Tab-separated table of C-alpha atoms and ligand atoms in Angstrom:
chain	number	residue	atom	x	y	z
A	459	UNK	CA	109.850	64.560	253.271
A	460	UNK	CA	109.973	61.503	250.399
A	461	UNK	CA	110.108	63.795	247.383
A	462	UNK	CA	111.039	66.802	245.950
A	463	UNK	CA	108.919	70.077	245.889
A	464	UNK	CA	109.179	73.015	243.843
A	465	UNK	CA	108.200	76.316	245.868
A	466	UNK	CA	108.279	79.777	244.384
A	467	UNK	CA	109.039	82.586	246.110
A	468	UNK	CA	108.416	86.281	245.230
A	469	UNK	CA	106.960	89.307	246.080
A	470	UNK	CA	107.829	92.803	245.503
A	471	UNK	CA	111.129	95.162	245.147
A	472	UNK	CA	113.317	95.252	248.726
A	473	UNK	CA	110.649	93.095	250.306
A	474	UNK	CA	112.285	90.521	252.105
A	475	UNK	CA	112.731	88.136	249.716
A	476	UNK	CA	116.395	87.140	250.202
A	477	UNK	CA	115.954	87.307	253.837
A	478	UNK	CA	112.977	85.116	253.789
A	479	UNK	CA	114.492	82.652	251.384
A	480	UNK	CA	117.870	82.851	253.780
A	481	UNK	CA	115.725	81.751	256.595
A	482	UNK	CA	113.650	79.075	254.535
A	483	UNK	CA	117.485	77.828	253.741
A	484	UNK	CA	118.897	77.353	257.211
A	485	UNK	CA	115.457	75.085	257.880
A	486	UNK	CA	116.436	73.048	255.441
A	487	UNK	CA	115.283	74.124	251.809
A	488	UNK	CA	117.757	74.191	248.967
A	489	UNK	CA	117.214	77.669	247.766
A	490	UNK	CA	117.687	78.725	244.009
A	491	UNK	CA	118.038	82.706	243.880
A	492	UNK	CA	117.130	83.467	240.243
A	493	UNK	CA	118.235	87.294	240.975
A	494	UNK	CA	121.860	86.058	241.855
A	495	UNK	CA	121.589	83.770	238.402
A	496	UNK	CA	120.619	86.869	236.706
A	497	UNK	CA	123.922	88.793	238.106
A	498	UNK	CA	126.142	86.122	237.041
A	499	UNK	CA	124.743	85.512	233.648
A	500	UNK	CA	125.723	89.120	233.066
A	501	UNK	CA	129.215	88.328	234.115
A	502	UNK	CA	132.244	88.935	231.420
A	503	UNK	CA	132.026	85.744	229.539
A	504	UNK	CA	128.897	84.452	229.507
A	505	UNK	CA	126.868	84.547	226.374
A	506	UNK	CA	124.297	86.843	227.690
A	507	UNK	CA	126.843	89.159	228.230
A	508	UNK	CA	127.781	89.444	224.820
A	509	UNK	CA	124.611	89.611	223.492
A	510	UNK	CA	123.950	92.592	225.633
A	511	UNK	CA	126.713	94.595	224.771
A	512	UNK	CA	125.680	94.032	221.493
A	513	UNK	CA	122.199	95.086	222.199
A	514	UNK	CA	123.054	97.974	224.244
A	515	UNK	CA	126.285	99.078	223.070
A	516	UNK	CA	129.683	99.417	225.263
A	517	UNK	CA	129.293	102.532	226.571
A	518	UNK	CA	127.197	100.381	229.336
A	519	UNK	CA	130.596	98.755	230.358
A	520	UNK	CA	132.781	100.153	233.062
A	521	UNK	CA	136.681	101.205	232.596
A	522	UNK	CA	137.130	97.573	233.918
A	523	UNK	CA	135.187	95.983	231.341
A	524	UNK	CA	132.428	94.482	233.362
A	525	UNK	CA	128.760	95.932	232.923
A	526	UNK	CA	127.959	99.125	234.784
A	527	UNK	CA	124.832	97.435	236.301
A	528	UNK	CA	123.167	100.719	237.973
A	529	UNK	CA	123.870	102.673	234.194
A	530	UNK	CA	122.379	99.181	232.632
A	531	UNK	CA	119.359	99.680	235.856
A	532	UNK	CA	118.595	103.326	234.689
A	533	UNK	CA	118.182	102.220	230.962
A	534	UNK	CA	116.054	99.598	231.147
A	535	UNK	CA	113.820	100.698	234.116
A	536	UNK	CA	113.212	104.121	232.043
A	537	UNK	CA	111.692	102.179	228.929
A	538	UNK	CA	109.921	99.091	229.166
A	539	UNK	CA	110.905	98.084	225.705
A	540	UNK	CA	114.631	97.976	226.442
A	541	UNK	CA	113.942	96.315	229.803
A	542	UNK	CA	111.833	94.091	227.480
A	543	UNK	CA	114.861	93.594	224.777
A	544	UNK	CA	117.079	92.820	228.259
A	545	UNK	CA	114.999	89.887	229.697
A	546	UNK	CA	114.736	88.452	226.446
A	547	UNK	CA	118.785	87.868	226.605
A	548	UNK	CA	119.252	87.005	230.446
A	549	UNK	CA	115.818	85.152	230.974
A	550	UNK	CA	116.463	82.206	229.188
A	551	UNK	CA	119.639	82.157	230.658
A	552	UNK	CA	118.446	81.948	234.198
A	553	UNK	CA	115.846	79.524	233.280
A	554	UNK	CA	118.679	77.622	232.158
A	555	UNK	CA	120.744	77.720	235.097
A	556	UNK	CA	117.429	77.095	237.429
A	557	UNK	CA	116.551	74.155	235.486
A	558	UNK	CA	119.896	72.547	235.378
A	559	UNK	CA	120.511	72.728	239.122
A	560	UNK	CA	116.949	71.415	239.482
A	561	UNK	CA	117.633	68.261	237.339
A	562	UNK	CA	121.315	67.721	238.987
A	563	UNK	CA	119.341	67.935	242.544
A	564	UNK	CA	116.869	65.224	241.050
A	565	UNK	CA	119.613	63.340	239.623
A	566	UNK	CA	121.569	63.296	243.206
A	567	UNK	CA	118.278	61.991	244.900
A	568	UNK	CA	117.624	65.224	246.840
A	569	UNK	CA	114.567	64.848	248.592
A	570	UNK	CA	112.827	67.790	249.994
A	571	UNK	CA	111.585	71.467	249.351
A	572	UNK	CA	113.289	73.628	246.643
A	573	UNK	CA	112.662	76.978	247.082
A	574	UNK	CA	112.807	79.658	243.929
A	575	UNK	CA	113.061	82.937	244.281
A	576	UNK	CA	112.047	84.576	241.380
A	577	UNK	CA	110.933	88.273	241.753
A	578	UNK	CA	109.026	88.069	238.858
A	579	UNK	CA	107.318	84.893	238.899
A	580	UNK	CA	103.583	86.449	238.289
A	581	UNK	CA	104.674	88.535	235.731
A	582	UNK	CA	106.337	85.663	233.641
A	583	UNK	CA	103.573	83.574	234.408
A	584	UNK	CA	105.163	80.575	235.473
A	585	UNK	CA	103.502	79.822	238.730
A	586	UNK	CA	102.201	76.836	237.489
A	587	UNK	CA	105.579	75.218	237.272
A	588	UNK	CA	105.209	75.134	241.213
A	589	UNK	CA	103.636	73.357	243.956
A	590	UNK	CA	103.322	76.502	245.706
A	591	UNK	CA	104.113	80.173	245.928
A	592	UNK	CA	104.746	82.096	248.881
A	593	UNK	CA	104.690	85.769	248.025
A	594	UNK	CA	106.997	88.514	250.733
A	595	UNK	CA	105.260	91.691	250.625
A	596	UNK	CA	105.053	95.212	252.486
A	597	UNK	CA	104.118	98.296	252.064
A	598	UNK	CA	105.366	100.697	249.539
A	599	UNK	CA	106.797	102.986	251.967
A	600	UNK	CA	108.803	100.057	253.451
A	601	UNK	CA	110.125	99.347	250.379
A	602	UNK	CA	111.245	103.003	248.989
A	603	UNK	CA	112.821	103.775	252.876
A	604	UNK	CA	114.776	100.347	251.735
A	605	UNK	CA	115.960	101.252	248.420
A	606	UNK	CA	117.063	104.657	249.579
A	607	UNK	CA	119.122	103.029	252.122
A	608	UNK	CA	120.719	101.354	249.401
A	609	UNK	CA	121.541	104.460	247.355
A	610	UNK	CA	118.660	105.082	245.193
A	611	UNK	CA	117.061	108.164	244.571
A	612	UNK	CA	113.277	108.446	244.185
A	613	UNK	CA	113.141	108.488	240.579
A	614	UNK	CA	115.047	104.961	240.654
A	615	UNK	CA	112.770	103.624	243.324
A	616	UNK	CA	109.632	104.427	241.421
A	617	UNK	CA	110.605	103.268	238.269
A	618	UNK	CA	111.319	99.966	239.695
A	619	UNK	CA	108.387	99.536	241.364
A	620	UNK	CA	106.161	100.651	238.975
A	621	UNK	CA	108.005	98.107	236.213
A	622	UNK	CA	106.623	95.105	238.729
A	623	UNK	CA	102.283	94.031	239.237
A	624	UNK	CA	101.447	95.734	242.332
A	625	UNK	CA	102.198	94.068	245.884
A	626	UNK	CA	98.242	93.562	246.552
A	627	UNK	CA	97.988	90.879	243.483
A	628	UNK	CA	100.990	89.053	244.452
A	629	UNK	CA	99.742	88.669	247.996
A	630	UNK	CA	96.222	87.730	246.344
A	631	UNK	CA	97.709	85.043	244.440
A	632	UNK	CA	100.409	83.796	246.494
A	633	UNK	CA	99.270	80.146	248.387
A	634	UNK	CA	101.137	81.666	251.535
A	635	UNK	CA	102.127	85.202	252.495
A	636	UNK	CA	104.642	86.462	254.808
A	637	UNK	CA	104.004	90.684	255.889
A	638	UNK	CA	107.435	92.111	256.357
A	639	UNK	CA	106.547	95.419	257.989
A	640	UNK	CA	108.010	94.553	261.677
A	641	UNK	CA	111.586	92.783	262.870
A	642	UNK	CA	113.703	90.419	260.929
A	643	UNK	CA	112.351	88.252	263.870
A	644	UNK	CA	108.946	88.510	263.053
A	645	UNK	CA	109.904	87.807	259.634
A	646	UNK	CA	111.459	84.762	260.730
A	647	UNK	CA	108.651	83.725	262.649
A	648	UNK	CA	106.069	83.933	259.802
A	649	UNK	CA	108.314	81.898	257.563
A	650	UNK	CA	108.920	79.105	259.904
A	651	UNK	CA	105.447	78.627	260.093
A	652	UNK	CA	104.912	78.450	256.306
A	653	UNK	CA	107.803	76.344	256.502
A	654	UNK	CA	105.514	73.736	258.959
A	655	UNK	CA	102.688	73.918	256.533
A	656	UNK	CA	105.003	73.222	253.877
A	657	UNK	CA	106.898	70.390	255.964
A	658	UNK	CA	102.899	68.841	256.774
A	659	UNK	CA	101.479	69.023	253.383
A	660	UNK	CA	104.800	67.341	251.190
A	661	UNK	CA	104.348	64.189	252.096
A	662	UNK	CA	101.128	63.628	251.555
A	663	UNK	CA	101.613	63.579	247.199
A	664	UNK	CA	100.217	65.979	244.653
A	665	UNK	CA	99.963	69.682	243.996
A	666	UNK	CA	99.988	70.983	247.926
A	667	UNK	CA	98.240	74.465	246.605
A	668	UNK	CA	94.803	72.255	245.808
B	301	ATP	P1	115.311	92.934	245.947
B	301	ATP	O1	113.918	92.706	245.235
B	301	ATP	O2	115.920	93.808	245.562
B	301	ATP	O3	116.492	91.552	245.779
B	301	ATP	P2	114.894	91.721	248.608
B	301	ATP	O4	112.824	91.307	248.298
B	301	ATP	O5	115.627	89.971	248.216
B	301	ATP	O6	115.020	92.246	247.395
B	301	ATP	P3	116.060	91.771	250.583
B	301	ATP	O7	117.229	91.985	250.206
B	301	ATP	O8	115.698	90.665	252.158
B	301	ATP	O9	114.518	92.361	250.144
B	301	ATP	O10	115.696	93.321	252.094
B	301	ATP	C1	115.988	94.282	251.667
B	301	ATP	C2	116.682	95.142	252.775
B	301	ATP	O11	115.821	95.158	253.745
B	301	ATP	C3	117.804	94.635	253.037
B	301	ATP	O12	118.879	95.333	253.650
B	301	ATP	C4	117.574	93.622	254.514
B	301	ATP	O13	118.479	93.310	255.144
B	301	ATP	C5	116.272	94.691	254.650
B	301	ATP	N1	115.217	93.995	255.388
B	301	ATP	C6	114.656	93.138	255.122
B	301	ATP	N2	113.430	92.729	255.933
B	301	ATP	C7	113.870	93.584	257.206
B	301	ATP	C8	112.773	93.884	258.151
B	301	ATP	N3	112.039	92.973	258.792
B	301	ATP	N4	113.841	94.530	259.158
B	301	ATP	C9	114.346	95.583	258.827
B	301	ATP	N5	115.155	95.289	257.946
B	301	ATP	C10	114.819	94.539	256.665
Protein backbone atom coordinates (compact mmCIF):
# COMPACT_ATOMS: atom_id res chain seq x y z
CA UNK A 1 0.00 0.00 0.00
CA UNK A 2 1.64 3.22 -1.09
CA UNK A 3 -0.44 5.78 0.78
CA UNK A 4 -2.37 6.40 3.94
CA UNK A 5 -6.10 5.87 3.78
CA UNK A 6 -8.52 6.72 6.54
CA UNK A 7 -11.40 4.36 7.28
CA UNK A 8 -14.16 5.11 9.77
CA UNK A 9 -15.53 2.21 11.81
CA UNK A 10 -18.91 2.78 13.41
CA UNK A 11 -21.93 0.85 14.65
CA UNK A 12 -24.35 0.70 17.53
CA UNK A 13 -23.45 0.45 21.19
CA UNK A 14 -22.07 -3.04 22.00
CA UNK A 15 -22.36 -4.09 18.35
CA UNK A 16 -18.75 -5.29 18.29
CA UNK A 17 -16.77 -2.26 17.06
CA UNK A 18 -13.82 -2.82 19.41
CA UNK A 19 -13.71 -6.53 18.57
CA UNK A 20 -13.84 -5.79 14.82
CA UNK A 21 -11.12 -3.14 15.14
CA UNK A 22 -8.87 -5.65 16.94
CA UNK A 23 -9.05 -7.93 13.90
CA UNK A 24 -8.14 -5.05 11.57
CA UNK A 25 -5.23 -4.15 13.87
CA UNK A 26 -3.99 -7.75 13.74
CA UNK A 27 -4.17 -7.56 9.92
CA UNK A 28 -2.01 -4.44 9.89
CA UNK A 29 -4.28 -1.42 10.38
CA UNK A 30 -3.34 1.43 12.69
CA UNK A 31 -6.36 1.83 14.97
CA UNK A 32 -7.40 5.08 16.65
CA UNK A 33 -10.23 4.44 19.12
CA UNK A 34 -12.11 7.66 19.82
CA UNK A 35 -13.98 5.97 22.69
CA UNK A 36 -10.63 5.44 24.36
CA UNK A 37 -9.62 9.06 23.60
CA UNK A 38 -12.92 10.26 25.14
CA UNK A 39 -12.29 8.17 28.26
CA UNK A 40 -8.77 9.62 28.57
CA UNK A 41 -10.06 13.18 28.04
CA UNK A 42 -12.04 12.83 31.27
CA UNK A 43 -9.07 11.70 33.37
CA UNK A 44 -8.21 14.02 36.28
CA UNK A 45 -5.98 16.91 35.20
CA UNK A 46 -7.18 16.94 31.59
CA UNK A 47 -8.83 20.19 30.37
CA UNK A 48 -12.12 18.36 29.65
CA UNK A 49 -12.12 16.95 33.19
CA UNK A 50 -12.00 20.45 34.66
CA UNK A 51 -14.69 21.75 32.31
CA UNK A 52 -16.97 18.77 33.00
CA UNK A 53 -16.74 19.23 36.77
CA UNK A 54 -17.46 22.95 36.31
CA UNK A 55 -20.60 22.20 34.28
CA UNK A 56 -21.98 19.14 36.12
CA UNK A 57 -20.80 19.90 39.66
CA UNK A 58 -18.60 18.08 42.15
CA UNK A 59 -21.35 15.54 42.82
CA UNK A 60 -20.17 13.63 39.72
CA UNK A 61 -16.84 12.93 41.47
CA UNK A 62 -15.97 9.75 43.36
CA UNK A 63 -14.18 9.87 46.72
CA UNK A 64 -10.83 9.47 44.96
CA UNK A 65 -11.45 12.64 42.89
CA UNK A 66 -12.01 10.89 39.55
CA UNK A 67 -15.25 11.25 37.59
CA UNK A 68 -17.86 8.61 38.40
CA UNK A 69 -18.47 7.61 34.80
CA UNK A 70 -21.59 5.60 35.56
CA UNK A 71 -23.18 8.53 37.40
CA UNK A 72 -22.24 10.95 34.62
CA UNK A 73 -23.56 8.44 32.04
CA UNK A 74 -26.89 8.21 33.81
CA UNK A 75 -27.21 12.02 33.84
CA UNK A 76 -26.39 12.54 30.17
CA UNK A 77 -28.35 9.58 28.83
CA UNK A 78 -31.46 10.75 30.69
CA UNK A 79 -31.41 14.22 29.11
CA UNK A 80 -30.30 15.07 25.57
CA UNK A 81 -29.43 18.69 26.51
CA UNK A 82 -27.05 17.47 29.19
CA UNK A 83 -25.58 15.01 26.70
CA UNK A 84 -25.00 17.85 24.25
CA UNK A 85 -23.23 19.87 26.95
CA UNK A 86 -20.87 16.97 27.66
CA UNK A 87 -20.31 16.30 23.96
CA UNK A 88 -19.48 19.99 23.43
CA UNK A 89 -16.70 19.62 26.01
CA UNK A 90 -15.36 16.20 25.03
CA UNK A 91 -15.70 16.04 21.24
CA UNK A 92 -13.23 18.88 20.44
CA UNK A 93 -10.63 17.21 22.69
CA UNK A 94 -11.18 13.87 20.97
CA UNK A 95 -10.88 15.41 17.51
CA UNK A 96 -7.68 17.22 18.48
CA UNK A 97 -6.14 13.98 19.83
CA UNK A 98 -7.23 11.97 16.77
CA UNK A 99 -5.98 14.61 14.31
CA UNK A 100 -2.72 14.89 16.28
CA UNK A 101 -2.16 11.13 15.99
CA UNK A 102 -2.87 11.30 12.25
CA UNK A 103 -0.41 14.16 11.75
CA UNK A 104 2.26 12.15 13.62
CA UNK A 105 1.64 9.10 11.39
CA UNK A 106 1.92 11.22 8.23
CA UNK A 107 5.06 12.92 9.50
CA UNK A 108 6.59 9.48 10.15
CA UNK A 109 5.77 8.48 6.55
CA UNK A 110 3.30 5.81 7.65
CA UNK A 111 1.55 4.02 4.76
CA UNK A 112 -1.53 1.84 5.00
CA UNK A 113 -5.00 1.80 6.52
CA UNK A 114 -5.80 3.97 9.54
CA UNK A 115 -9.04 2.83 11.16
CA UNK A 116 -10.80 5.39 13.34
CA UNK A 117 -13.39 3.80 15.65
CA UNK A 118 -16.06 6.45 16.09
CA UNK A 119 -19.42 5.32 17.49
CA UNK A 120 -21.22 8.59 16.60
CA UNK A 121 -19.67 8.96 13.13
CA UNK A 122 -22.97 9.68 11.35
CA UNK A 123 -24.52 11.53 14.30
CA UNK A 124 -21.67 14.09 14.23
CA UNK A 125 -21.58 13.98 10.40
CA UNK A 126 -17.88 13.31 9.81
CA UNK A 127 -18.37 10.60 7.16
CA UNK A 128 -16.83 12.80 4.46
CA UNK A 129 -13.55 12.84 6.37
CA UNK A 130 -13.06 9.18 5.45
CA UNK A 131 -12.12 7.26 2.34
CA UNK A 132 -14.60 4.59 3.41
CA UNK A 133 -16.85 3.72 6.33
CA UNK A 134 -17.43 0.29 7.88
CA UNK A 135 -20.53 -0.33 10.02
CA UNK A 136 -20.57 -3.19 12.53
CA UNK A 137 -24.17 -4.06 13.30
CA UNK A 138 -26.25 -6.55 15.21
CA UNK A 139 -29.86 -6.99 16.33
CA UNK A 140 -31.15 -4.77 19.14
CA UNK A 141 -31.86 -7.85 21.27
CA UNK A 142 -28.17 -8.76 20.98
CA UNK A 143 -27.13 -5.22 21.98
CA UNK A 144 -29.40 -5.46 25.03
CA UNK A 145 -28.02 -8.86 26.00
CA UNK A 146 -24.41 -7.63 25.75
CA UNK A 147 -25.23 -4.47 27.75
CA UNK A 148 -27.00 -6.59 30.37
CA UNK A 149 -23.88 -8.79 30.61
CA UNK A 150 -21.95 -5.56 31.22
CA UNK A 151 -24.16 -4.84 34.24
CA UNK A 152 -26.57 -2.28 32.74
CA UNK A 153 -30.27 -2.58 33.56
CA UNK A 154 -33.08 -2.37 31.00
CA UNK A 155 -33.60 1.41 31.40
CA UNK A 156 -29.87 2.16 31.11
CA UNK A 157 -29.56 0.01 27.99
CA UNK A 158 -32.66 1.61 26.48
CA UNK A 159 -31.37 5.17 27.06
CA UNK A 160 -28.03 4.36 25.44
CA UNK A 161 -29.55 2.65 22.40
CA UNK A 162 -32.07 5.50 21.89
CA UNK A 163 -29.27 8.11 22.05
CA UNK A 164 -27.87 6.85 18.71
CA UNK A 165 -29.14 6.69 15.16
CA UNK A 166 -30.99 3.40 14.54
CA UNK A 167 -28.71 0.57 13.43
CA UNK A 168 -30.44 0.12 10.01
CA UNK A 169 -29.59 3.75 9.13
CA UNK A 170 -25.90 3.22 9.91
CA UNK A 171 -25.84 -0.05 7.98
CA UNK A 172 -27.55 1.56 4.98
CA UNK A 173 -25.09 4.48 4.82
CA UNK A 174 -21.86 2.52 5.25
CA UNK A 175 -19.61 1.34 2.39
CA UNK A 176 -18.91 -1.98 4.16
CA UNK A 177 -21.02 -3.85 6.70
CA UNK A 178 -20.13 -6.62 9.15
CA UNK A 179 -23.19 -8.22 10.77
CA UNK A 180 -22.08 -9.45 14.16
CA UNK A 181 -24.70 -12.00 15.15
CA UNK A 182 -22.64 -15.19 15.14
CA UNK A 183 -19.38 -16.15 16.79
CA UNK A 184 -16.37 -13.86 17.01
CA UNK A 185 -14.74 -16.16 14.44
CA UNK A 186 -17.44 -15.23 11.93
CA UNK A 187 -16.89 -11.53 12.68
CA UNK A 188 -13.17 -12.06 12.05
CA UNK A 189 -13.94 -13.68 8.69
CA UNK A 190 -16.10 -10.71 7.68
CA UNK A 191 -13.45 -8.22 8.76
CA UNK A 192 -10.77 -10.14 6.86
CA UNK A 193 -12.89 -9.96 3.71
CA UNK A 194 -13.38 -6.21 4.17
CA UNK A 195 -9.63 -5.80 4.80
CA UNK A 196 -8.85 -7.48 1.46
CA UNK A 197 -11.18 -5.04 -0.28
CA UNK A 198 -9.52 -2.09 1.44
CA UNK A 199 -6.08 -3.39 0.48
CA UNK A 200 -7.04 -3.97 -3.15
CA UNK A 201 -8.77 -0.61 -3.51
CA UNK A 202 -6.26 1.56 -1.69
CA UNK A 203 -3.45 1.70 -4.29
CA UNK A 204 -5.87 2.79 -7.02
CA UNK A 205 -5.97 6.27 -5.52
CA UNK A 206 -8.82 8.64 -4.95
CA UNK A 207 -11.83 8.14 -2.75
CA UNK A 208 -12.37 4.38 -2.54
CA UNK A 209 -16.02 4.74 -1.65
CA UNK A 210 -16.76 6.22 -5.06
P1 LIG B 1 -19.19 -0.10 22.89
O1 LIG B 1 -20.23 0.52 22.05
O2 LIG B 1 -19.64 -0.25 24.29
O3 LIG B 1 -17.84 0.51 22.79
P2 LIG B 1 -18.42 -2.15 21.01
O4 LIG B 1 -19.29 -1.87 19.84
O5 LIG B 1 -16.99 -1.73 20.91
O6 LIG B 1 -19.04 -1.63 22.36
P3 LIG B 1 -17.40 -4.71 21.77
O7 LIG B 1 -16.80 -4.16 23.02
O8 LIG B 1 -16.50 -5.14 20.67
O9 LIG B 1 -18.50 -3.71 21.22
O10 LIG B 1 -18.36 -5.93 22.10
C1 LIG B 1 -19.33 -5.82 23.14
C2 LIG B 1 -19.28 -7.11 23.99
O11 LIG B 1 -19.77 -8.19 23.20
C3 LIG B 1 -17.87 -7.49 24.41
O12 LIG B 1 -17.93 -8.09 25.68
C4 LIG B 1 -17.45 -8.52 23.36
O13 LIG B 1 -16.51 -9.44 23.86
C5 LIG B 1 -18.78 -9.19 23.05
N1 LIG B 1 -18.87 -9.66 21.67
C6 LIG B 1 -18.65 -8.94 20.54
N2 LIG B 1 -18.85 -9.70 19.44
C7 LIG B 1 -19.21 -10.91 19.88
C8 LIG B 1 -19.57 -12.16 19.23
N3 LIG B 1 -19.61 -12.27 17.91
N4 LIG B 1 -19.88 -13.20 20.01
C9 LIG B 1 -19.87 -13.10 21.36
N5 LIG B 1 -19.55 -11.99 22.05
C10 LIG B 1 -19.23 -10.89 21.31
